[in-house]
Short mmCIF file of C-alpha atoms in Angstrom, two decimals:
data_model
loop_
_atom_site.label_atom_id
_atom_site.label_comp_id
_atom_site.label_asym_id
_atom_site.label_seq_id
_atom_site.Cartn_x
_atom_site.Cartn_y
_atom_site.Cartn_z
CA MET Q 1 30.92 -14.05 20.45
CA SER Q 2 28.27 -16.26 22.01
CA HIS Q 3 26.81 -19.63 21.04
CA TYR Q 4 23.23 -20.74 21.66
CA LEU Q 5 21.81 -24.15 20.83
CA ALA Q 6 18.21 -24.28 19.58
CA PHE Q 7 16.34 -27.56 19.35
CA ASP Q 8 13.44 -27.12 16.93
CA LEU Q 9 11.06 -30.08 16.72
CA GLY Q 10 8.98 -29.80 13.55
CA ALA Q 11 6.31 -31.98 12.01
CA GLU Q 12 8.72 -34.00 9.88
CA SER Q 13 12.09 -33.55 11.55
CA GLY Q 14 13.89 -32.15 14.54
CA ARG Q 15 17.10 -30.17 14.36
CA ALA Q 16 19.83 -28.97 16.65
CA ILE Q 17 20.73 -25.51 15.35
CA LEU Q 18 23.78 -23.59 16.54
CA GLY Q 19 23.25 -19.84 16.65
CA THR Q 20 26.32 -17.61 16.90
CA LEU Q 21 25.90 -13.95 17.85
CA ASP Q 22 28.84 -11.74 16.99
CA GLY Q 23 28.92 -7.99 16.48
CA GLY Q 24 25.15 -7.63 16.22
CA ARG Q 25 24.83 -10.34 13.58
CA LEU Q 26 23.59 -13.89 13.84
CA THR Q 27 24.72 -16.94 11.90
CA ILE Q 28 23.12 -20.36 12.19
CA GLU Q 29 24.38 -23.84 11.49
CA GLU Q 30 22.60 -27.17 11.61
CA LEU Q 31 24.51 -29.58 13.85
CA HIS Q 32 22.10 -32.50 13.89
CA ARG Q 33 18.89 -33.51 12.13
CA PHE Q 34 16.61 -36.37 13.05
CA ALA Q 35 13.16 -37.70 12.26
CA ASN Q 36 10.20 -36.53 14.31
CA THR Q 37 7.29 -38.71 13.30
CA PRO Q 38 4.48 -40.10 15.44
CA VAL Q 39 4.14 -43.80 16.23
CA ARG Q 40 0.85 -45.69 15.84
CA VAL Q 41 0.04 -48.49 18.27
CA PHE Q 42 -3.34 -50.12 17.62
CA ASP Q 43 -5.64 -47.12 17.12
CA ALA Q 44 -3.59 -44.60 19.09
CA LEU Q 45 -1.00 -42.11 17.80
CA TYR Q 46 1.90 -41.28 20.10
CA TRP Q 47 4.94 -39.04 20.28
CA ASP Q 48 8.20 -41.01 19.91
CA THR Q 49 9.25 -39.32 23.14
CA LEU Q 50 12.28 -41.28 24.26
CA ARG Q 51 13.71 -41.37 20.75
CA LEU Q 52 13.50 -37.57 20.64
CA TRP Q 53 15.20 -37.35 24.03
CA HIS Q 54 17.97 -39.59 22.71
CA GLU Q 55 18.40 -37.34 19.67
CA ILE Q 56 18.50 -34.20 21.82
CA GLN Q 57 21.29 -35.76 23.87
CA ARG Q 58 23.05 -36.63 20.61
CA GLY Q 59 22.79 -32.99 19.50
CA LEU Q 60 24.27 -31.86 22.80
CA ALA Q 61 27.14 -34.32 22.40
CA ILE Q 62 27.90 -33.06 18.89
CA ALA Q 63 28.19 -29.53 20.30
CA GLY Q 64 30.20 -30.63 23.34
CA ARG Q 65 32.26 -33.73 22.69
CA GLU Q 66 32.70 -33.43 18.93
CA ARG Q 67 32.82 -29.68 18.29
CA ARG Q 68 34.10 -28.70 21.76
CA LEU Q 69 31.96 -25.58 21.72
CA ARG Q 70 31.30 -23.31 24.66
CA ILE Q 71 27.50 -23.09 24.71
CA ASP Q 72 25.88 -20.07 26.36
CA GLY Q 73 22.31 -21.34 26.31
CA ILE Q 74 19.94 -24.10 25.23
CA GLY Q 75 16.29 -23.78 24.22
CA ILE Q 76 13.60 -26.12 22.88
CA ASP Q 77 10.54 -25.33 20.77
CA THR Q 78 7.84 -27.38 19.10
CA TRP Q 79 4.17 -27.14 18.18
CA GLY Q 80 1.44 -26.44 20.69
CA VAL Q 81 -1.31 -28.43 22.44
CA ASP Q 82 0.36 -31.81 23.16
CA PHE Q 83 1.35 -32.65 26.72
CA ALA Q 84 2.72 -35.29 29.05
CA LEU Q 85 1.52 -36.42 32.45
CA LEU Q 86 4.02 -37.19 35.20
CA GLY Q 87 3.34 -39.35 38.22
CA ALA Q 88 4.41 -38.75 41.81
CA ASP Q 89 7.89 -40.09 41.04
CA GLY Q 90 8.39 -37.59 38.19
CA ALA Q 91 8.26 -40.31 35.53
CA LEU Q 92 5.86 -40.43 32.60
CA ALA Q 93 2.48 -41.78 33.61
CA ASP Q 94 1.83 -42.69 29.95
CA ASN Q 95 3.44 -41.97 26.62
CA PRO Q 96 2.21 -38.60 25.30
CA ARG Q 97 -0.34 -38.67 22.49
CA HIS Q 98 0.01 -36.80 19.21
CA TYR Q 99 -2.60 -34.17 18.40
CA ARG Q 100 -3.70 -36.06 15.28
CA ASP Q 101 -4.78 -38.94 17.51
CA ALA Q 102 -8.51 -39.59 17.10
CA ARG Q 103 -9.37 -39.55 20.82
CA THR Q 104 -10.70 -35.97 20.67
CA SER Q 105 -13.33 -36.76 18.04
CA GLY Q 106 -16.65 -35.37 19.30
CA VAL Q 107 -15.14 -34.11 22.57
CA MET Q 108 -15.62 -30.40 21.85
CA GLN Q 109 -19.39 -30.74 21.89
CA LYS Q 110 -19.26 -32.69 25.14
CA VAL Q 111 -17.34 -29.80 26.69
CA PHE Q 112 -19.90 -27.31 25.34
CA ASP Q 113 -22.69 -29.36 26.92
CA ILE Q 114 -21.20 -28.34 30.28
CA VAL Q 115 -19.60 -24.97 29.51
CA PRO Q 116 -21.10 -23.15 26.49
CA ARG Q 117 -18.78 -22.32 23.62
CA ALA Q 118 -19.04 -18.57 24.24
CA GLU Q 119 -17.98 -19.00 27.87
CA VAL Q 120 -15.00 -21.16 26.90
CA PHE Q 121 -13.91 -18.43 24.49
CA ALA Q 122 -14.50 -15.65 27.01
CA GLN Q 123 -12.10 -17.33 29.44
CA THR Q 124 -9.42 -18.41 26.96
CA GLY Q 125 -9.65 -16.35 23.75
CA ILE Q 126 -8.47 -19.37 21.77
CA GLN Q 127 -9.61 -20.59 18.35
CA PHE Q 128 -11.76 -23.72 18.56
CA MET Q 129 -10.00 -26.76 17.17
CA PRO Q 130 -10.60 -30.36 18.26
CA ILE Q 131 -6.84 -30.82 18.76
CA ASN Q 132 -6.62 -28.22 21.56
CA SER Q 133 -5.19 -29.35 24.89
CA LEU Q 134 -8.53 -28.68 26.59
CA TYR Q 135 -10.21 -31.44 24.56
CA GLN Q 136 -7.27 -33.80 24.89
CA PHE Q 137 -7.41 -33.24 28.67
CA TYR Q 138 -11.17 -33.79 28.81
CA ALA Q 139 -10.89 -36.90 26.60
CA LEU Q 140 -8.66 -38.42 29.30
CA LYS Q 141 -11.35 -37.76 31.91
CA LEU Q 142 -14.09 -39.23 29.71
CA ALA Q 143 -12.00 -42.36 29.16
CA GLY Q 144 -11.32 -42.80 32.87
CA SER Q 145 -7.60 -42.64 32.13
CA PRO Q 146 -5.39 -44.31 34.76
CA ALA Q 147 -2.61 -41.91 33.72
CA LEU Q 148 -4.80 -38.94 34.61
CA GLU Q 149 -5.65 -40.53 37.95
CA ALA Q 150 -1.95 -40.98 38.68
CA ALA Q 151 -0.84 -37.61 37.36
CA ARG Q 152 0.81 -35.08 39.64
CA THR Q 153 2.14 -32.74 36.94
CA LEU Q 154 1.10 -31.77 33.42
CA LEU Q 155 3.89 -30.54 31.15
CA PHE Q 156 3.59 -29.49 27.52
CA MET Q 157 6.08 -31.25 25.29
CA PRO Q 158 8.88 -28.65 25.29
CA ASP Q 159 8.37 -28.23 29.03
CA LEU Q 160 8.83 -31.98 29.46
CA LEU Q 161 12.12 -31.93 27.59
CA ASN Q 162 13.27 -28.88 29.56
CA TYR Q 163 12.42 -30.83 32.72
CA TRP Q 164 14.56 -33.75 31.58
CA LEU Q 165 17.40 -31.32 30.85
CA THR Q 166 17.25 -29.44 34.16
CA GLY Q 167 14.97 -31.19 36.65
CA VAL Q 168 12.86 -27.99 36.73
CA ALA Q 169 9.16 -28.46 35.90
CA ARG Q 170 7.61 -25.23 34.63
CA ALA Q 171 5.11 -24.27 31.92
CA GLU Q 172 6.46 -21.69 29.46
CA LEU Q 173 3.93 -18.97 28.71
CA THR Q 174 3.74 -19.10 24.90
CA ILE Q 175 3.13 -22.86 24.85
CA ALA Q 176 0.64 -22.65 27.73
CA SER Q 177 -1.29 -19.91 25.96
CA THR Q 178 -2.11 -22.12 22.97
CA SER Q 179 -3.75 -24.83 25.06
CA GLN Q 180 -7.20 -23.35 25.78
CA LEU Q 181 -6.35 -23.94 29.43
CA TYR Q 182 -5.02 -20.38 29.93
CA ASP Q 183 -6.79 -17.05 30.54
CA PRO Q 184 -4.86 -14.30 28.69
CA ARG Q 185 -6.68 -11.49 30.48
CA LYS Q 186 -6.13 -12.82 34.00
CA LYS Q 187 -2.70 -14.09 32.94
CA THR Q 188 -3.11 -17.39 34.72
CA TRP Q 189 -4.65 -20.83 34.21
CA ALA Q 190 -8.39 -20.78 33.41
CA ARG Q 191 -9.13 -22.56 36.69
CA ASP Q 192 -12.85 -21.80 36.78
CA LEU Q 193 -13.34 -23.39 33.36
CA LEU Q 194 -11.31 -26.47 34.29
CA GLU Q 195 -13.04 -26.93 37.64
CA ARG Q 196 -16.48 -26.77 35.98
CA LEU Q 197 -15.32 -29.60 33.71
CA GLY Q 198 -14.09 -31.62 36.68
CA LEU Q 199 -10.48 -31.43 35.51
CA PRO Q 200 -7.66 -31.33 38.08
CA THR Q 201 -5.95 -27.94 38.33
CA GLY Q 202 -3.39 -28.94 40.93
CA ILE Q 203 -1.31 -30.67 38.26
CA LEU Q 204 -0.75 -27.43 36.32
CA PRO Q 205 2.73 -26.03 37.00
CA GLU Q 206 3.95 -22.50 37.53
CA ILE Q 207 4.00 -20.45 34.32
CA VAL Q 208 7.19 -18.61 33.32
CA ALA Q 209 7.80 -16.02 30.61
CA PRO Q 210 9.80 -16.69 27.44
CA GLY Q 211 13.46 -15.97 28.12
CA THR Q 212 13.32 -17.29 31.69
CA ARG Q 213 16.45 -19.13 32.81
CA LEU Q 214 15.14 -22.46 34.09
CA GLY Q 215 18.43 -23.79 35.43
CA ALA Q 216 21.62 -25.47 34.38
CA LEU Q 217 21.95 -28.81 32.62
CA LEU Q 218 21.76 -31.69 35.05
CA ASP Q 219 25.19 -33.11 35.81
CA SER Q 220 24.31 -36.45 34.20
CA VAL Q 221 23.23 -34.78 30.95
CA ALA Q 222 26.16 -32.35 30.90
CA ASP Q 223 28.74 -35.07 31.59
CA ALA Q 224 27.40 -37.34 28.84
CA ALA Q 225 27.52 -34.46 26.34
CA GLY Q 226 30.91 -33.10 27.35
CA LEU Q 227 29.36 -29.80 28.35
CA GLY Q 228 29.46 -27.79 31.54
CA ALA Q 229 26.63 -26.25 33.54
CA VAL Q 230 25.02 -24.67 30.47
CA PRO Q 231 21.91 -22.61 31.26
CA VAL Q 232 18.64 -23.82 29.77
CA TYR Q 233 16.12 -21.13 28.84
CA ALA Q 234 12.39 -21.36 28.42
CA THR Q 235 12.57 -19.80 24.98
CA GLY Q 236 9.48 -19.18 22.87
CA CYS Q 237 8.65 -22.84 23.43
CA HIS Q 238 5.74 -22.66 21.00
CA ASP Q 239 7.44 -22.73 17.61
CA THR Q 240 5.18 -20.01 16.24
CA ALA Q 241 6.12 -17.68 19.09
CA SER Q 242 9.78 -18.15 18.22
CA ALA Q 243 9.09 -17.72 14.50
CA VAL Q 244 7.17 -14.48 15.01
CA ALA Q 245 9.99 -13.11 17.17
CA ALA Q 246 12.24 -13.51 14.10
CA VAL Q 247 9.97 -11.60 11.69
CA PRO Q 248 12.30 -8.92 10.24
CA ALA Q 249 9.62 -6.24 10.47
CA ASP Q 250 9.98 -2.56 11.24
CA GLY Q 251 7.09 -0.24 11.96
CA ALA Q 252 3.47 -1.22 12.55
CA ASN Q 253 1.58 -1.90 9.31
CA TRP Q 254 2.50 -5.54 8.82
CA CYS Q 255 1.12 -8.96 9.50
CA TYR Q 256 2.78 -12.34 9.29
CA ILE Q 257 2.36 -15.88 8.05
CA SER Q 258 4.45 -18.52 9.76
CA SER Q 259 4.36 -20.97 6.88
CA GLY Q 260 5.02 -24.66 7.26
CA THR Q 261 2.92 -27.72 8.08
CA TRP Q 262 0.46 -25.22 9.51
CA SER Q 263 0.04 -21.65 8.36
CA LEU Q 264 -0.32 -19.26 11.27
CA MET Q 265 -1.46 -15.90 9.96
CA GLY Q 266 -1.84 -12.98 12.30
CA ALA Q 267 -0.89 -9.62 13.72
CA GLU Q 268 1.06 -8.61 16.80
CA LEU Q 269 -1.03 -6.73 19.36
CA ASP Q 270 -0.51 -5.32 22.84
CA GLU Q 271 -3.69 -6.81 24.34
CA PRO Q 272 -5.96 -9.77 23.53
CA VAL Q 273 -9.13 -9.20 21.51
CA ILE Q 274 -11.89 -11.34 22.99
CA ASP Q 275 -15.40 -10.45 21.80
CA GLU Q 276 -18.32 -11.81 19.81
CA ARG Q 277 -16.82 -10.86 16.44
CA VAL Q 278 -13.59 -12.74 17.13
CA LEU Q 279 -15.57 -15.71 18.42
CA ALA Q 280 -17.70 -15.72 15.25
CA GLN Q 281 -14.63 -15.71 13.02
CA ASN Q 282 -12.78 -18.22 15.21
CA LEU Q 283 -9.50 -16.38 15.64
CA THR Q 284 -7.10 -16.91 18.50
CA ASN Q 285 -5.17 -14.90 21.10
CA GLU Q 286 -1.84 -16.50 21.92
CA ILE Q 287 1.00 -14.92 23.83
CA GLY Q 288 4.29 -14.09 22.16
CA ALA Q 289 7.70 -12.80 23.11
CA GLY Q 290 8.03 -9.41 24.73
CA GLY Q 291 4.54 -9.58 26.22
CA LYS Q 292 2.91 -9.28 22.80
CA VAL Q 293 -0.30 -11.04 21.79
CA ARG Q 294 -0.26 -13.16 18.64
CA PHE Q 295 -3.73 -12.47 17.26
CA LEU Q 296 -3.98 -15.08 14.54
CA LYS Q 297 -5.75 -17.80 12.63
CA ASN Q 298 -4.52 -21.39 12.39
CA ILE Q 299 -4.77 -22.63 8.81
CA ALA Q 300 -3.96 -26.18 7.68
CA GLY Q 301 -0.98 -25.07 5.57
CA LEU Q 302 1.50 -27.15 3.61
CA TRP Q 303 0.36 -30.24 5.52
CA LEU Q 304 -1.87 -31.02 2.53
CA LEU Q 305 1.10 -31.05 0.15
CA GLN Q 306 3.20 -33.07 2.60
CA GLU Q 307 0.45 -35.69 2.80
CA CYS Q 308 0.03 -35.80 -0.99
CA ARG Q 309 3.76 -36.27 -1.41
CA ARG Q 310 3.70 -39.09 1.14
CA ALA Q 311 0.80 -40.79 -0.66
CA TRP Q 312 2.56 -40.58 -4.02
CA ALA Q 313 5.75 -41.99 -2.48
CA LEU Q 314 3.78 -45.00 -1.20
CA GLN Q 315 2.69 -45.56 -4.80
CA GLY Q 316 6.31 -45.48 -5.94
CA ALA Q 317 6.43 -41.90 -7.26
CA GLU Q 318 8.99 -39.85 -5.33
CA TYR Q 319 8.87 -36.06 -5.78
CA THR Q 320 10.90 -33.34 -4.13
CA TYR Q 321 9.01 -30.23 -3.06
CA GLU Q 322 10.97 -28.28 -5.67
CA GLU Q 323 9.75 -30.65 -8.40
CA LEU Q 324 6.15 -30.32 -7.25
CA VAL Q 325 6.32 -26.53 -7.26
CA ARG Q 326 7.81 -26.60 -10.77
CA LEU Q 327 5.02 -28.92 -11.96
CA ALA Q 328 2.45 -26.64 -10.33
CA GLY Q 329 3.86 -23.69 -12.25
CA GLU Q 330 3.62 -25.65 -15.48
CA ALA Q 331 0.06 -26.78 -14.70
CA GLY Q 332 -1.34 -23.26 -14.93
CA PRO Q 333 -4.26 -21.88 -12.89
CA ALA Q 334 -6.21 -24.33 -10.75
CA CYS Q 335 -9.57 -25.57 -11.98
CA ALA Q 336 -10.96 -25.68 -8.43
CA LEU Q 337 -10.22 -24.23 -5.01
CA ILE Q 338 -10.64 -26.19 -1.78
CA ASP Q 339 -10.98 -25.36 1.90
CA PRO Q 340 -7.56 -26.26 3.40
CA ASP Q 341 -9.10 -26.62 6.86
CA ALA Q 342 -11.34 -29.47 5.69
CA PHE Q 343 -8.37 -31.86 5.72
CA LEU Q 344 -7.02 -32.39 9.22
CA GLU Q 345 -6.60 -36.17 9.39
CA PRO Q 346 -3.77 -38.05 7.67
CA GLY Q 347 -4.09 -40.63 4.92
CA ASP Q 348 -4.51 -40.71 1.11
CA MET Q 349 -4.75 -36.94 0.71
CA PRO Q 350 -5.03 -36.94 -3.12
CA ARG Q 351 -8.15 -39.12 -2.89
CA LYS Q 352 -9.64 -36.90 -0.19
CA ILE Q 353 -9.04 -33.74 -2.22
CA ALA Q 354 -10.54 -35.31 -5.35
CA GLU Q 355 -13.62 -36.48 -3.45
CA HIS Q 356 -13.98 -33.04 -1.84
CA CYS Q 357 -14.04 -31.48 -5.31
CA ARG Q 358 -16.47 -33.99 -6.82
CA ALA Q 359 -18.88 -33.61 -3.90
CA ARG Q 360 -19.06 -29.89 -4.72
CA GLY Q 361 -19.45 -30.31 -8.46
CA LEU Q 362 -15.89 -29.16 -9.14
CA ALA Q 363 -13.40 -30.70 -11.53
CA PRO Q 364 -10.80 -32.48 -9.38
CA PRO Q 365 -7.07 -32.17 -10.07
CA GLU Q 366 -5.53 -35.20 -11.73
CA THR Q 367 -1.75 -34.83 -11.93
CA PRO Q 368 0.71 -34.08 -9.11
CA GLY Q 369 1.27 -30.65 -10.64
CA GLU Q 370 -2.47 -29.94 -10.65
CA PHE Q 371 -2.88 -31.12 -7.06
CA THR Q 372 0.00 -28.92 -5.97
CA ARG Q 373 -1.39 -25.90 -7.84
CA THR Q 374 -4.82 -26.46 -6.29
CA ILE Q 375 -3.33 -26.57 -2.80
CA LEU Q 376 -1.17 -23.46 -3.27
CA GLU Q 377 -3.92 -21.36 -4.85
CA SER Q 378 -6.36 -22.47 -2.16
CA LEU Q 379 -3.91 -21.42 0.54
CA ALA Q 380 -3.40 -18.03 -1.09
CA GLU Q 381 -7.16 -17.49 -1.24
CA ARG Q 382 -7.50 -18.52 2.41
CA TYR Q 383 -4.81 -16.04 3.37
CA ARG Q 384 -6.74 -13.30 1.56
CA GLN Q 385 -9.86 -14.14 3.56
CA VAL Q 386 -7.97 -14.13 6.84
CA LEU Q 387 -6.27 -10.85 5.99
CA GLU Q 388 -9.69 -9.27 5.56
CA SER Q 389 -10.77 -10.63 8.94
CA LEU Q 390 -7.64 -9.35 10.66
CA GLU Q 391 -8.09 -5.89 9.22
CA ALA Q 392 -11.79 -5.74 10.10
CA LEU Q 393 -11.22 -6.93 13.68
CA THR Q 394 -8.21 -4.70 14.40
CA GLY Q 395 -9.26 -1.63 12.43
CA ARG Q 396 -5.86 -1.58 10.75
CA ARG Q 397 -4.63 -2.01 7.19
CA PHE Q 398 -1.60 -4.22 6.76
CA GLU Q 399 0.46 -3.09 3.79
CA THR Q 400 3.06 -5.84 4.11
CA ILE Q 401 2.77 -9.57 4.70
CA HIS Q 402 5.89 -11.17 6.13
CA ILE Q 403 6.11 -14.88 5.32
CA VAL Q 404 8.63 -16.75 7.47
CA GLY Q 405 9.44 -20.41 8.00
CA GLY Q 406 10.03 -23.24 5.57
CA GLY Q 407 7.10 -22.23 3.36
CA SER Q 408 8.80 -18.88 2.64
CA ARG Q 409 11.08 -20.75 0.20
CA ASN Q 410 8.06 -21.51 -2.03
CA ALA Q 411 8.34 -18.71 -4.59
CA LEU Q 412 5.16 -19.72 -6.41
CA LEU Q 413 3.09 -19.62 -3.23
CA ASN Q 414 4.62 -16.26 -2.25
CA GLN Q 415 3.67 -14.76 -5.61
CA LEU Q 416 0.17 -16.24 -5.45
CA VAL Q 417 -0.27 -14.63 -2.01
CA ALA Q 418 0.89 -11.26 -3.31
CA ASP Q 419 -1.50 -11.54 -6.26
CA ALA Q 420 -4.47 -12.68 -4.17
CA THR Q 421 -4.06 -9.99 -1.51
CA GLY Q 422 -2.64 -7.11 -3.53
CA ARG Q 423 -0.06 -6.53 -0.79
CA THR Q 424 3.71 -6.65 -0.74
CA VAL Q 425 5.00 -10.02 0.44
CA ILE Q 426 8.40 -10.20 2.12
CA ALA Q 427 9.61 -13.80 2.34
CA GLY Q 428 12.22 -15.00 4.79
CA PRO Q 429 14.01 -16.02 6.83
CA SER Q 430 13.15 -19.66 6.27
CA GLU Q 431 14.72 -20.73 9.58
CA ALA Q 432 12.68 -18.20 11.57
CA THR Q 433 11.74 -20.62 14.34
CA ALA Q 434 15.32 -21.58 15.19
CA ILE Q 435 16.43 -17.95 14.80
CA GLY Q 436 13.71 -16.74 17.17
CA ASN Q 437 14.55 -19.53 19.62
CA VAL Q 438 18.17 -18.32 19.72
CA LEU Q 439 17.27 -14.64 20.00
CA ILE Q 440 14.81 -15.17 22.87
CA GLN Q 441 17.55 -17.06 24.69
CA ALA Q 442 19.86 -14.11 24.07
CA ILE Q 443 17.23 -11.75 25.49
CA GLY Q 444 16.97 -13.98 28.57
CA ALA Q 445 20.75 -13.95 28.92
CA GLY Q 446 20.79 -10.13 28.81
CA GLU Q 447 22.74 -10.02 25.55
CA LEU Q 448 19.83 -8.39 23.70
CA SER Q 449 17.52 -5.78 25.21
CA GLY Q 450 14.28 -7.06 23.75
CA LEU Q 451 12.19 -7.81 20.70
CA GLU Q 452 13.03 -4.64 18.78
CA GLU Q 453 16.78 -5.22 19.04
CA ALA Q 454 16.32 -8.90 18.19
CA ARG Q 455 14.46 -8.03 14.98
CA GLY Q 456 17.23 -5.62 14.08
CA VAL Q 457 19.66 -8.54 14.32
CA VAL Q 458 17.45 -10.52 11.91
CA ARG Q 459 17.34 -7.65 9.39
CA ARG Q 460 21.12 -7.34 9.44
CA SER Q 461 21.78 -11.06 9.28
CA PHE Q 462 19.38 -12.66 6.80
CA GLY Q 463 18.25 -11.82 3.28
CA VAL Q 464 14.63 -11.72 2.12
CA GLU Q 465 12.73 -11.88 -1.18
CA VAL Q 466 10.12 -9.28 -2.06
CA TYR Q 467 7.01 -10.04 -4.14
CA GLY Q 468 4.62 -7.45 -5.54
CA GLY Q 469 0.99 -8.13 -6.28
CA LEU Q 470 -0.40 -9.08 -9.72
CA GLY Q 471 2.81 -10.53 -11.10
CA GLY Q 472 5.11 -7.79 -9.89
CA GLY Q 473 7.38 -10.08 -7.89
CA GLY Q 474 10.96 -9.11 -7.20
#
């Protein structure tokens, strides 16, 4: 029996999840949950970095001092693109910004004025989004950032926390590959691109593969937590990489949706696909576990519903997600569909959706149930469009769509996806990110041989729900 601790930092909360491997089966248990929300100061949006570090130490202490567990590994995952800058003394040069910070507004075009869009894509293979690390990095240069001037090391957010755990500063491959700073064909930093933009490349650390043992917990961290020299692994530090590693798929004719704040819909390939067709459809090539390429599309998933729920709460109307899904079912078919990717900035989402509809001559939703139904049907339609793109670009037909992550618990959305696409939807596990985090650690520790064996563990350990198209859900 072995115990691995996965820290999964999501858009609303972070969790310390204990994964126990025993006899080819995995069980998971939440040890600690804490808020993970950005902090606004004046017009800037920041990570609450030191608070998260405090909560990670608290999670370690629960495992060590309170539960007296023997931990065989520790891994951290979170979303892509955000990073920290360290000065010569190894301390933060500034508090890291959150990707929804407005500093990247208009920066993409300024990059393209120097390096054309097609050339950026040819070197990186990454979907164009204003939140990408490349534009955050260039925004610092445009602003004459003192932190950039002082920086000696750039670390993505999970890499920063791994550094604080071990003293080892490395960039994990899956998180680096999402940044638009990485060349997936050369398998190194896109140095030519960065140098043309006048960005410093000497601050980019060595890249390591998912499953790499970074080192043991620093004595000060281990002593405070009541743990020994526990190894820390660079797991699939990008949460989607960990989630995809936990897709309980067998065979080849499947694609996936990692469903949560964002919806990441894609296929697993052996090599990146970087050509004019992919550029035109704005898909992305990110690296996954086992040397696979996550060929996917980023879609602004359940973020819209999260923001609506937050807006209603501010007005004094508190709804659980279960209540909203029930109301959406009662509301019946949506009167209008929206483009989920038109809503990337926070704030008063119901008003924004209503205005979006009116501007297009569509009847806007009015009740919480109608708003929820509009969002879910619009997501299902977007998934259908992306499925068609994936099949056209790969020359494959995907008979099964695996939906993993928190959104896989949304039975109405799962059925709408099956109906819209005409494909079988297999939903679950909902804790795919933490599960994948644990399993990649176990691969790094030599307990599992690789991705195929890890997915076999998932199939044996966690149940799924199956939905057939056109109302044939199971």
